[in-house]
Tab-separated table of C-alpha atoms and ligand atoms in Angstrom:
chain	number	residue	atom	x	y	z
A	136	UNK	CA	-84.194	-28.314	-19.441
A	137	UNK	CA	-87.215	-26.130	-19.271
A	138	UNK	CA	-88.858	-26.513	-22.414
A	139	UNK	CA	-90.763	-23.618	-24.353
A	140	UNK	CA	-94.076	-25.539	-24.357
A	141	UNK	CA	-95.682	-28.923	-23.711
A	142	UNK	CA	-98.606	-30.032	-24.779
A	143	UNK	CA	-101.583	-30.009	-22.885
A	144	UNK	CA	-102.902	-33.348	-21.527
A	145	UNK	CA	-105.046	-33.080	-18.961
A	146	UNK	CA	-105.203	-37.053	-18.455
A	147	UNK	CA	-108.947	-38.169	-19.679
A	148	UNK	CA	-108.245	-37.846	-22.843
A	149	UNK	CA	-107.000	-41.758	-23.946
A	150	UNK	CA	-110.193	-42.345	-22.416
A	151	UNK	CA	-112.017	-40.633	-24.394
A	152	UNK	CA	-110.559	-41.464	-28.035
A	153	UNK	CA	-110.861	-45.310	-26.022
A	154	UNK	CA	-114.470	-44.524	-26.094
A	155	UNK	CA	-114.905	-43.053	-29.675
A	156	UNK	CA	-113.251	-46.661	-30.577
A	157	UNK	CA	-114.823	-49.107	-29.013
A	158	UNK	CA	-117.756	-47.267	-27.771
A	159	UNK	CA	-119.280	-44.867	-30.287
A	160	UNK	CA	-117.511	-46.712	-33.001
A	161	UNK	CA	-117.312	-43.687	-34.709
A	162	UNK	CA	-113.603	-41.972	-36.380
A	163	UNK	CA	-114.972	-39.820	-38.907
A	164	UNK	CA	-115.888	-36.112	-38.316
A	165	UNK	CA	-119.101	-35.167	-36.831
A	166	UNK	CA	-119.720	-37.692	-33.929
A	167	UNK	CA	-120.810	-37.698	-30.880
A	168	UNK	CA	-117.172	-35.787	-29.690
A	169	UNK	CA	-117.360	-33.442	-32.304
A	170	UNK	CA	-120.822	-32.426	-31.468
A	171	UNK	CA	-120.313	-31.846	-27.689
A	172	UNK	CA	-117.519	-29.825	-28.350
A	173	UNK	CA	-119.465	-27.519	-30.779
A	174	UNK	CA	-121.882	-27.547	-27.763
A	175	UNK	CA	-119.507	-26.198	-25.238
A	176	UNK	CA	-118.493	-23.561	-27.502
A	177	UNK	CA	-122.153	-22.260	-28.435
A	178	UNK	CA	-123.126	-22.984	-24.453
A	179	UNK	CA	-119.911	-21.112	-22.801
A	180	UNK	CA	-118.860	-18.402	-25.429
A	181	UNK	CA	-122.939	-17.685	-26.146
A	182	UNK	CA	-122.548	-17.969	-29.236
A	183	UNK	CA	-125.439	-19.255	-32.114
A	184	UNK	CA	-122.951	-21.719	-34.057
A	185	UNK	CA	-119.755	-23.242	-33.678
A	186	UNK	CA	-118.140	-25.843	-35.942
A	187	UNK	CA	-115.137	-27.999	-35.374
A	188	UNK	CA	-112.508	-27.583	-38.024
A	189	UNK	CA	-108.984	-29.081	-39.034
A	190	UNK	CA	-107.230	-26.216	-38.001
A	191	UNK	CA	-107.605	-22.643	-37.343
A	192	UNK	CA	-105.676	-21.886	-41.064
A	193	UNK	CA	-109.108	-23.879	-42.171
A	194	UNK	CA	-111.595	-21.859	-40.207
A	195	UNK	CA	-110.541	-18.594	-41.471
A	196	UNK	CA	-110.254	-20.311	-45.342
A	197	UNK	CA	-114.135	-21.307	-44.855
A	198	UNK	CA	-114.586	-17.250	-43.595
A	199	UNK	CA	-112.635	-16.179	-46.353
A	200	UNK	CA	-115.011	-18.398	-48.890
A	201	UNK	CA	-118.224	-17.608	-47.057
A	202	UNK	CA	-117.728	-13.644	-47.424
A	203	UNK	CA	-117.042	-14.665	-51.330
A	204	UNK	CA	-113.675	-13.423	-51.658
A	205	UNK	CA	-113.089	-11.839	-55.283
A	206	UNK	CA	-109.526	-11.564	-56.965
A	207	UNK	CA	-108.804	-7.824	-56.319
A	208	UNK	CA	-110.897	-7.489	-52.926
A	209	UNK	CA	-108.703	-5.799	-50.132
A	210	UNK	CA	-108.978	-7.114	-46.565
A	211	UNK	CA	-107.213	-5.209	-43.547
A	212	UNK	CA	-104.821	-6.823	-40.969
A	213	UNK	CA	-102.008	-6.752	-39.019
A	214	UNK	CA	-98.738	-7.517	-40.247
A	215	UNK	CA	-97.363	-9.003	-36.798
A	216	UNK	CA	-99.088	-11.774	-36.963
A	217	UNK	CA	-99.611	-15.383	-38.805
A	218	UNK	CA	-99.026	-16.288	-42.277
A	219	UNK	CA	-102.767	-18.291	-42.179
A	220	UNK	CA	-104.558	-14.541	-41.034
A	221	UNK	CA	-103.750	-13.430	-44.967
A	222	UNK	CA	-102.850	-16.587	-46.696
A	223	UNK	CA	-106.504	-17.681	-46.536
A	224	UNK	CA	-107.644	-14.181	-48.079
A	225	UNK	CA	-105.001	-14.611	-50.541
A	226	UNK	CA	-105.869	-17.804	-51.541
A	227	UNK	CA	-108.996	-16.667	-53.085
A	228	UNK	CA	-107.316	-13.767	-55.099
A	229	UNK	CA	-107.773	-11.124	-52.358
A	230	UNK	CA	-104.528	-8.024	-51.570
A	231	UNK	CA	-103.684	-7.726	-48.015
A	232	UNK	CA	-103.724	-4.912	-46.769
A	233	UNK	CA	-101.426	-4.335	-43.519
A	234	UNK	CA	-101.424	-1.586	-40.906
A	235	UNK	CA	-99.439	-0.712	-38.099
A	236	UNK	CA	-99.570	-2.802	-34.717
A	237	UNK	CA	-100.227	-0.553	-31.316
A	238	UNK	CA	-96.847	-1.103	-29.138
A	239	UNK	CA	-99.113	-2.006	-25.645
A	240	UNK	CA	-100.251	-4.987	-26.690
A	241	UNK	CA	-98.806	-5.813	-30.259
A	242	UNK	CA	-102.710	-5.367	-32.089
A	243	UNK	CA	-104.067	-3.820	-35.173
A	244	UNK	CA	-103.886	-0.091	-34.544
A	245	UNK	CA	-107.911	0.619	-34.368
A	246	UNK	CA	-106.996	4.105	-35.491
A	247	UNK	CA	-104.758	3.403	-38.744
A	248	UNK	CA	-107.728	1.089	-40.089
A	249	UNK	CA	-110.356	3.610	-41.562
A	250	UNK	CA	-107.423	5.230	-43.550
A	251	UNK	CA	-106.598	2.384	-45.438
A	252	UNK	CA	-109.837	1.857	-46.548
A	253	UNK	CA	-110.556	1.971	-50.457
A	254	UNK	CA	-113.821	1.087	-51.946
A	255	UNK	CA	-112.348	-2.969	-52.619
A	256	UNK	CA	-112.241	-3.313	-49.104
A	257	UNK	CA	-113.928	-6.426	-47.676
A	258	UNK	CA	-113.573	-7.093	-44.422
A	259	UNK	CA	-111.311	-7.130	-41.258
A	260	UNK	CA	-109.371	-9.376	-39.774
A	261	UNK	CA	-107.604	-8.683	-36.279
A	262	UNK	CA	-106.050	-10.509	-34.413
A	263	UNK	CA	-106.267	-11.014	-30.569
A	264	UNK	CA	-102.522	-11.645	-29.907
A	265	UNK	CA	-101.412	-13.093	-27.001
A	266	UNK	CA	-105.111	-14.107	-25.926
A	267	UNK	CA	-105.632	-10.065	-25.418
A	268	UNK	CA	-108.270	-8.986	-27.179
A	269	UNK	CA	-108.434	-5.562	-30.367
A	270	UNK	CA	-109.975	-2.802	-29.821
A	271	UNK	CA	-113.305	-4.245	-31.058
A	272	UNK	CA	-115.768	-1.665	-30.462
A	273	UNK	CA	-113.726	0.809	-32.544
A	274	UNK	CA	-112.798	-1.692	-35.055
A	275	UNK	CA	-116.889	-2.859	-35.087
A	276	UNK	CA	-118.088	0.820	-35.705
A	277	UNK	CA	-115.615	1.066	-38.287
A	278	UNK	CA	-116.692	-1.889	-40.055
A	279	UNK	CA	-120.466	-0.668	-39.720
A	280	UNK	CA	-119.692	2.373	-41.221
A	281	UNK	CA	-118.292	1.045	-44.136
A	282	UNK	CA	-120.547	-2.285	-44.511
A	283	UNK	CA	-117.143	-4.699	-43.931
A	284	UNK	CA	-117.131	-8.094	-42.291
A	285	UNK	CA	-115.084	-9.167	-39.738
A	286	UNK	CA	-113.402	-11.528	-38.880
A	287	UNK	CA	-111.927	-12.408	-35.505
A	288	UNK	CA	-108.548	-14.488	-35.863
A	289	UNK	CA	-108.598	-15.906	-32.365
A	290	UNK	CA	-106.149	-18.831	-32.614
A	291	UNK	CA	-104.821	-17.572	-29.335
A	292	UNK	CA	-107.692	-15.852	-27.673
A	293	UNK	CA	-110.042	-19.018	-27.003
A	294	UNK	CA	-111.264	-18.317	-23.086
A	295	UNK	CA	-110.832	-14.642	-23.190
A	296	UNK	CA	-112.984	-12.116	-23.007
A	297	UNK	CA	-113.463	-8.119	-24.341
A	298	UNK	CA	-115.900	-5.964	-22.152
A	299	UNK	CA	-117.256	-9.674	-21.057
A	300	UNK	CA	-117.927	-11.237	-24.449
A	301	UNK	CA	-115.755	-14.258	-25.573
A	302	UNK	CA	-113.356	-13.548	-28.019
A	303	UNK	CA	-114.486	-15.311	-31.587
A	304	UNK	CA	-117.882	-14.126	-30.628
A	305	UNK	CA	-117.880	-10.185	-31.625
A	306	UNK	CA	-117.013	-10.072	-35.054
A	307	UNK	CA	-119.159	-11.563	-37.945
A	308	UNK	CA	-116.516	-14.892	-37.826
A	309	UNK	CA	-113.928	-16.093	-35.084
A	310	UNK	CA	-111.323	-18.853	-35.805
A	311	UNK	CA	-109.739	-20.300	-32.946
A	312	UNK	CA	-107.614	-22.713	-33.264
A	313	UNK	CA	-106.685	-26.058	-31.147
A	314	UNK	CA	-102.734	-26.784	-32.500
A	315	UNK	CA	-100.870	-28.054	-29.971
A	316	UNK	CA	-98.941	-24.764	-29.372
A	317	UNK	CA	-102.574	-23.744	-28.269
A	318	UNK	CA	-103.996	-23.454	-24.408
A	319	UNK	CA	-106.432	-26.053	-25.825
A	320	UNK	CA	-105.375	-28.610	-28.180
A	321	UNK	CA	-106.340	-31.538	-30.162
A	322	UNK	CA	-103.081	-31.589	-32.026
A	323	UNK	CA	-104.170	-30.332	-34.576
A	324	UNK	CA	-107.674	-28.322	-35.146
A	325	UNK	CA	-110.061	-25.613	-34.917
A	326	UNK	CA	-113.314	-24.287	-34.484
A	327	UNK	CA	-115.274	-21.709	-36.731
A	328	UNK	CA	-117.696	-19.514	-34.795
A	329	UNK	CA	-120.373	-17.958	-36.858
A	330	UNK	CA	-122.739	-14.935	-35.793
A	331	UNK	CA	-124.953	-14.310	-38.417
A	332	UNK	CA	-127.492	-17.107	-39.850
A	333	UNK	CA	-127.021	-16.448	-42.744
A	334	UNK	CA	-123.905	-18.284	-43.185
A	335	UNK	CA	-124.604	-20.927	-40.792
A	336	UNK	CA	-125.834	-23.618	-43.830
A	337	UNK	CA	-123.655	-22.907	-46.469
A	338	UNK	CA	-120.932	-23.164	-43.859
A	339	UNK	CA	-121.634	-26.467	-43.297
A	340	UNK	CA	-122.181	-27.263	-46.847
A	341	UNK	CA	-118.499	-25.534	-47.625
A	342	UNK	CA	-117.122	-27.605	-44.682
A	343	UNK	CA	-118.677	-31.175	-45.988
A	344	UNK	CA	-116.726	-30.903	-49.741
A	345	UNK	CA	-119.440	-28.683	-51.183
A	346	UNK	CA	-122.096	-31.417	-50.355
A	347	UNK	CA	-125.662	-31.111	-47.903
A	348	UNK	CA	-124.293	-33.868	-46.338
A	349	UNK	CA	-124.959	-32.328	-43.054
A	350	UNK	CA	-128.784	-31.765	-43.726
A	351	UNK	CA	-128.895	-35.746	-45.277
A	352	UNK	CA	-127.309	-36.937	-41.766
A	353	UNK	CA	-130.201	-34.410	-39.809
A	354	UNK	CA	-132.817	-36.546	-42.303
A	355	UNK	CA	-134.057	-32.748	-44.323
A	356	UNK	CA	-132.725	-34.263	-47.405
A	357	UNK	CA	-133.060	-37.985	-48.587
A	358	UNK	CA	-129.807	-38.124	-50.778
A	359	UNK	CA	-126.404	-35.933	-50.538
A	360	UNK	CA	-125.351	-34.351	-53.641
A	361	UNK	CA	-122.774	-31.852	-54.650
A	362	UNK	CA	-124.524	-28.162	-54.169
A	363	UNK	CA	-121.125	-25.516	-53.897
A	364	UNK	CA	-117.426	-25.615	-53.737
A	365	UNK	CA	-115.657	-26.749	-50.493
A	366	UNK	CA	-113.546	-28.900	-48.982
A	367	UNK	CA	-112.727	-31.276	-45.980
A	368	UNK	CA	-112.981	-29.049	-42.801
A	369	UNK	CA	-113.933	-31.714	-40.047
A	370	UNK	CA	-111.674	-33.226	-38.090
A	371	UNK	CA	-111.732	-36.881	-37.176
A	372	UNK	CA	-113.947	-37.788	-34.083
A	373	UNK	CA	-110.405	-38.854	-32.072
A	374	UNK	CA	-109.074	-35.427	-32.101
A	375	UNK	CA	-112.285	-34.600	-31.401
A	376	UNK	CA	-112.437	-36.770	-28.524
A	377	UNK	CA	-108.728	-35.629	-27.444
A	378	UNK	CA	-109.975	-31.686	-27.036
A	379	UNK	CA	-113.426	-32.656	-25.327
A	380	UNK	CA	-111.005	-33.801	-22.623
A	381	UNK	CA	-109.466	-30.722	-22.514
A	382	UNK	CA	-112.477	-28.500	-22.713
A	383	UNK	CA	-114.360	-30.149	-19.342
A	384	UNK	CA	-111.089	-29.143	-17.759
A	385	UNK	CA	-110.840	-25.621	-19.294
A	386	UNK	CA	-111.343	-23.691	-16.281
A	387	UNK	CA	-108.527	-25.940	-14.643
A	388	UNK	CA	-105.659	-25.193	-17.515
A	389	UNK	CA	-107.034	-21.453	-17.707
A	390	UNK	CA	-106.350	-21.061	-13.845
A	391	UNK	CA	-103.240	-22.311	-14.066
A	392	UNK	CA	-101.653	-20.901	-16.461
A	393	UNK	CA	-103.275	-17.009	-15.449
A	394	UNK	CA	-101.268	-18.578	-12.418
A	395	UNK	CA	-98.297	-19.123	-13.904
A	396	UNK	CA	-98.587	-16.012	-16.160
A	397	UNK	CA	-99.012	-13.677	-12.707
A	398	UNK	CA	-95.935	-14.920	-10.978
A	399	UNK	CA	-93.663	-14.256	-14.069
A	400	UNK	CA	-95.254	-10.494	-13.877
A	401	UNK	CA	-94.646	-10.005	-9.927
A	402	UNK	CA	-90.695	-11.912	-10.663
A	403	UNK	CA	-90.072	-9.740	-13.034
A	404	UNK	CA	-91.962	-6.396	-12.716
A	405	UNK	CA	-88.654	-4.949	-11.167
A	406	UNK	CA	-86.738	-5.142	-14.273
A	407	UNK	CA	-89.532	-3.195	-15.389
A	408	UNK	CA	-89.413	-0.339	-12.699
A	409	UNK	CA	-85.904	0.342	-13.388
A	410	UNK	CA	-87.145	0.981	-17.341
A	411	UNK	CA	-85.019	-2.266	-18.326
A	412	UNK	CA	-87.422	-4.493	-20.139
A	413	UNK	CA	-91.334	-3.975	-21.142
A	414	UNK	CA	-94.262	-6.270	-19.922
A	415	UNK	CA	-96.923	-7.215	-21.474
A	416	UNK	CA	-100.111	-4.647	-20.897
A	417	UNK	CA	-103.575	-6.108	-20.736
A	418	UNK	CA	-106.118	-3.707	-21.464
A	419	UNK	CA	-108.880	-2.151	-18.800
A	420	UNK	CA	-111.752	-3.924	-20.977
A	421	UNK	CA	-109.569	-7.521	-21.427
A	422	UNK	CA	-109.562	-10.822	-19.720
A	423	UNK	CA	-107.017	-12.831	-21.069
A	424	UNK	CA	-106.342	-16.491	-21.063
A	425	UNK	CA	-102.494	-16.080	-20.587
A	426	UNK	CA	-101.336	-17.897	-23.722
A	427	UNK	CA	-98.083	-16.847	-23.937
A	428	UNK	CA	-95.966	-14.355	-21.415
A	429	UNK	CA	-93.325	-12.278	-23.318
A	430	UNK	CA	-90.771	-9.229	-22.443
A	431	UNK	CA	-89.234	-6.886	-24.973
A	432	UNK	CA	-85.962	-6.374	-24.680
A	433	UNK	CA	-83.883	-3.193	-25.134
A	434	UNK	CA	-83.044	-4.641	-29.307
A	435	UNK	CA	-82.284	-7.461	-31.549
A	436	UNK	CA	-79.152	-7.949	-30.444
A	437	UNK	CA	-80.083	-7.931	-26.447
A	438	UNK	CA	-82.454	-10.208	-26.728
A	439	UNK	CA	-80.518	-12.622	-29.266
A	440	UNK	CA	-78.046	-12.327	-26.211
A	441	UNK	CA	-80.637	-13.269	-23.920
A	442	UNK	CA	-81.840	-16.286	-25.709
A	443	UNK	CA	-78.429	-17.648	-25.948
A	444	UNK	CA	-77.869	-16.872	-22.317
A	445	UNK	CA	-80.877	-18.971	-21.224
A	446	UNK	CA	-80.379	-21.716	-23.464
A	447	UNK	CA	-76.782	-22.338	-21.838
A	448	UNK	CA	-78.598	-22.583	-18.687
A	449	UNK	CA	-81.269	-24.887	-20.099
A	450	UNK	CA	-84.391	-22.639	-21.000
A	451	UNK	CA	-85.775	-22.240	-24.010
A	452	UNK	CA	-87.344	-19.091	-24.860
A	453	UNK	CA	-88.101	-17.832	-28.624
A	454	UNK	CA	-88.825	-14.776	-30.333
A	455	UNK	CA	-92.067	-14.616	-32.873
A	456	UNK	CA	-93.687	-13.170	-36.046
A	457	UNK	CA	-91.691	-11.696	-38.719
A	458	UNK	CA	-93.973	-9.127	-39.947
A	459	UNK	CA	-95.388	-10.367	-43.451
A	460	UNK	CA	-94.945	-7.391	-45.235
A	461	UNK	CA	-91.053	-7.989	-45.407
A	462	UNK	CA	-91.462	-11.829	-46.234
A	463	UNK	CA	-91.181	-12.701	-49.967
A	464	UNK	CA	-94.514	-13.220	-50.421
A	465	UNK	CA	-95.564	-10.065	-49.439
A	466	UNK	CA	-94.044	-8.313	-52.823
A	467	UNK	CA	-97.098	-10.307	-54.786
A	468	UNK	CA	-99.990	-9.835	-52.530
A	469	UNK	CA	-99.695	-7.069	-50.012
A	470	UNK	CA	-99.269	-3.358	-49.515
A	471	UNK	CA	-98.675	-1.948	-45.798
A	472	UNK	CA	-100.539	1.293	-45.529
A	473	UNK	CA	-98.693	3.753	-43.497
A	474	UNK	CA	-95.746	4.052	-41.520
A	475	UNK	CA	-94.250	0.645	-39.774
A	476	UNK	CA	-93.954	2.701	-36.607
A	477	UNK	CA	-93.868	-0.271	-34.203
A	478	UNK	CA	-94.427	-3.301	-35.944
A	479	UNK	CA	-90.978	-4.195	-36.564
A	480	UNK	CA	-89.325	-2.491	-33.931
A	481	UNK	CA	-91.110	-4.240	-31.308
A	482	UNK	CA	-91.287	-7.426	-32.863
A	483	UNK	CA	-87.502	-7.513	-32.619
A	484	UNK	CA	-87.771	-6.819	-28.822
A	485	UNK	CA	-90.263	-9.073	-28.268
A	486	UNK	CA	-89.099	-12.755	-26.383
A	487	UNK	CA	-91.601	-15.389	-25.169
A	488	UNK	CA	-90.809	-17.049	-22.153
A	489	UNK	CA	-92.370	-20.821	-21.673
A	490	UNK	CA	-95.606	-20.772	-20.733
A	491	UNK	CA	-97.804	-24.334	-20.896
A	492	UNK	CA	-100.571	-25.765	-18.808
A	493	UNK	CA	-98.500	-27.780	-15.603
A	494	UNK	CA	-95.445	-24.988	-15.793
A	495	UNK	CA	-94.202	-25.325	-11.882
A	496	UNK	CA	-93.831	-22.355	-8.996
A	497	UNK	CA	-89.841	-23.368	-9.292
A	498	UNK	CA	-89.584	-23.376	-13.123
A	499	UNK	CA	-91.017	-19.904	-13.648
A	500	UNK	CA	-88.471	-18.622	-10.537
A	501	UNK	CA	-85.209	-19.875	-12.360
A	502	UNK	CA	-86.250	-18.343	-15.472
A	503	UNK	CA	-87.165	-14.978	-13.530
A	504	UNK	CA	-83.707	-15.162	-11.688
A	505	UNK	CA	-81.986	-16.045	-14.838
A	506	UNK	CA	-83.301	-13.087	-16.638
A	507	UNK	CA	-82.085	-11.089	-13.398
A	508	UNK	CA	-78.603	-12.444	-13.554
A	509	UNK	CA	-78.521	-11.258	-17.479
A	510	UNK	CA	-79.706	-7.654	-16.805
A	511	UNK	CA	-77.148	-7.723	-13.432
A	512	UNK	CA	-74.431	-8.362	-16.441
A	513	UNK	CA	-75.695	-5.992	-19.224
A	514	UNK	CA	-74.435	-2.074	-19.064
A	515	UNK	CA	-76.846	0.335	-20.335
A	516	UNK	CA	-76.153	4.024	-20.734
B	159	LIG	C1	-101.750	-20.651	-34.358
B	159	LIG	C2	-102.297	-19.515	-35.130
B	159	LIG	C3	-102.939	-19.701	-36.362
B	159	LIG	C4	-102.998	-21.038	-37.058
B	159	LIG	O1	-103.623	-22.021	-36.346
B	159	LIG	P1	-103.643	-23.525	-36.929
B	159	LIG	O2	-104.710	-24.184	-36.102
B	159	LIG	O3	-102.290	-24.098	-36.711
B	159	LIG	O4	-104.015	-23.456	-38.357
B	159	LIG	C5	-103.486	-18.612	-36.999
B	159	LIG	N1	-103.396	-17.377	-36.468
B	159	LIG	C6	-102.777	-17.151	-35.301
B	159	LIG	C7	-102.728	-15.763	-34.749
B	159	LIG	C8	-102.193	-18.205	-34.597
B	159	LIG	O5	-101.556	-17.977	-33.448
């Protein structure tokens, strides 16, 4: 059985939480492990402030609390994408509002978000899906225009890059997040990249229950009070430990699965020249990281035929989002501006094929053939 995904292990990393035990003696958040990794964010990804979270849903709930979400404020995102992009807007009161996707690489349409902007709009949010990043100088001058924030949901873009800047890094907040689905994982996690200073101490004020427990530990205060709202956004120092592993090696797991992610393209691309299936497009100013490889299919009902095909021969593949705007929470708290052009059609056509750090040369050519073999049997007009 090929599996969809594995986790990433990239074998230091029971040495590591070994060390946080009996070493550092030291499981709460903000550690030694927690500190090097928000050092190798702010080193690699130049960035002024990173901070470790519980999970990337977390990150952008701190974003959505540090821009002082209002009931009634608007934000803009796409609607192929993650409940936690617009649950942790919605949370604090705010109305989504979605536009269309662009078909190439299944982002915010840069050019349907200045339209659906009213004077409640707040801020931004797109998302770099697939590891391949927005638009973001179009979707920066539009939120300079209009005085919006915004905020970069990279769960899936950690390690790539737009016109050389790391993704999480460009807009006024980037969430990445670290769930095991993830190219870099701690199980569960995140981090919350910040731009501007003036965030940067109520951040960590919001992250440590609403207290300056932070500054106290740093010796600026002598006693730790209560000073804001928050919650508890720090992870414990042996997931900590368990991603530090992972980011010392993240050149390693990003080679190998751009690897991985290349010879799916060249096994495949022929299906593509005879105008049977779609492949992913990266963009001239985008590195990605290769978290996920998909193909769209013809429809819903070829690539339901697809997935049942390959799990009879022991691969699992799966499909993704279901746009928000037709979930049942959507009614409540969201309006999509515009015409649905793509976002549902291609998200119906759109299959991800298993991708993880340690897929083999073999594994990726029997899911290649496999696909092959379908098409061979399929009839199209
Ligand atoms: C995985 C993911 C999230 C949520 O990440 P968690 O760390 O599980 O909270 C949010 N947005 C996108 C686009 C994701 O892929």
């Amino acid at each position: 059985m090929i599996p969809f995904n594995k986790p990433p292990v990239t074998g230091t990393e029971i040495k590591y939480i070994k060390r946080a035990i009996e070493i550092n003696q030291k499981l709460s958040g903000d550690g030694p492990y927690t500190r090097q990794c928000n050092e190798w964010f702010e080193l690699k990804f130049h960035t002024p402030k990173a901070l470790l979270t519980t999970s990337c849903t977390h990150a952008l709930e701190m974003a959505a609390i540090l821009i002082d979400i209002q009931p009634g404020d608007e934000i803009i995102a796409p609607s192929y994408t993650f409940v936690s992009t617009v649950n942790a807007f919605v949370l604090r009161g705010a109305k989504i509002v979605f536009v269309d996707i662009r078909p190439d690489t299944m982002n915010i349409d840069e050019k349907k978000i200045e339209a659906a902007i009213t004077d409640k709009t707040k801020a931004i949010v797109p998302v770099h899906y697939a590891g391949v990043a927005c638009e973001m100088d179009e979707i920066m001058d539009i939120a300079n225009r209009y005085n919006l924030y915004v905020i970069e949901d990279a769960a899936q873009g950690v390690m790539s890059t737009y016109k050389g800047k790391a993704l999480g890094t460009i807009g006024d907040f980037g969430c990445f997040s670290f769930h095991e689905t993830k190219n870099y994982s701690m199980g569960e996690g995140g981090a919350l990249l910040i731009q501007n200073e003036k965030f940067m101490e109520r951040a960590e004020i919001i992250r440590e229950k609403g207290t300056n427990r932070s500054k106290f530990i740093r010796g600026q205060v002598d006693k730790y009070t209560w000073v804001d709202i928050g919650s508890s956004y720090l992870p414990s120092e042996l997931n900590a430990a368990y991603l530090f592993a992972q980011l010392e090696d993240a050149d390693v797991i990003n080679q190998d699965r751009l690897k991985s992610w290349e010879l799916y393209y060249e096994r495949l691309k022929i299906l593509e020249f005879q105008g049977i299936i779609k492949l992913p497009v990266i963009p001239q100013e985008a590195v990605h990281n290769a978290h996920m490889f998909y193909i769209k299919c013809f429809n819903i009902e070829e690539r339901s035929a697809l997935i049942n095909y390959l799990k009879e021969n022991e691969v699992l593949t799966v499909f993704h989002y279901i746009p928000l705007h037709t979930a049942d929470a959507a009614v409540a708290n969201s309006i999509f501006y515009g015409e649905d052009n793509y976002t549902t059609s291609e998200s119906e056509r759109l299959l991800r094929l298993p991708m993880y750090y340690g897929l083999e040369e073999y594994e990726i050519n029997r899911v290649s053939e496999l696909i092959i073999k379908f098409y061979e049997s399929v009839k199209r007009k």
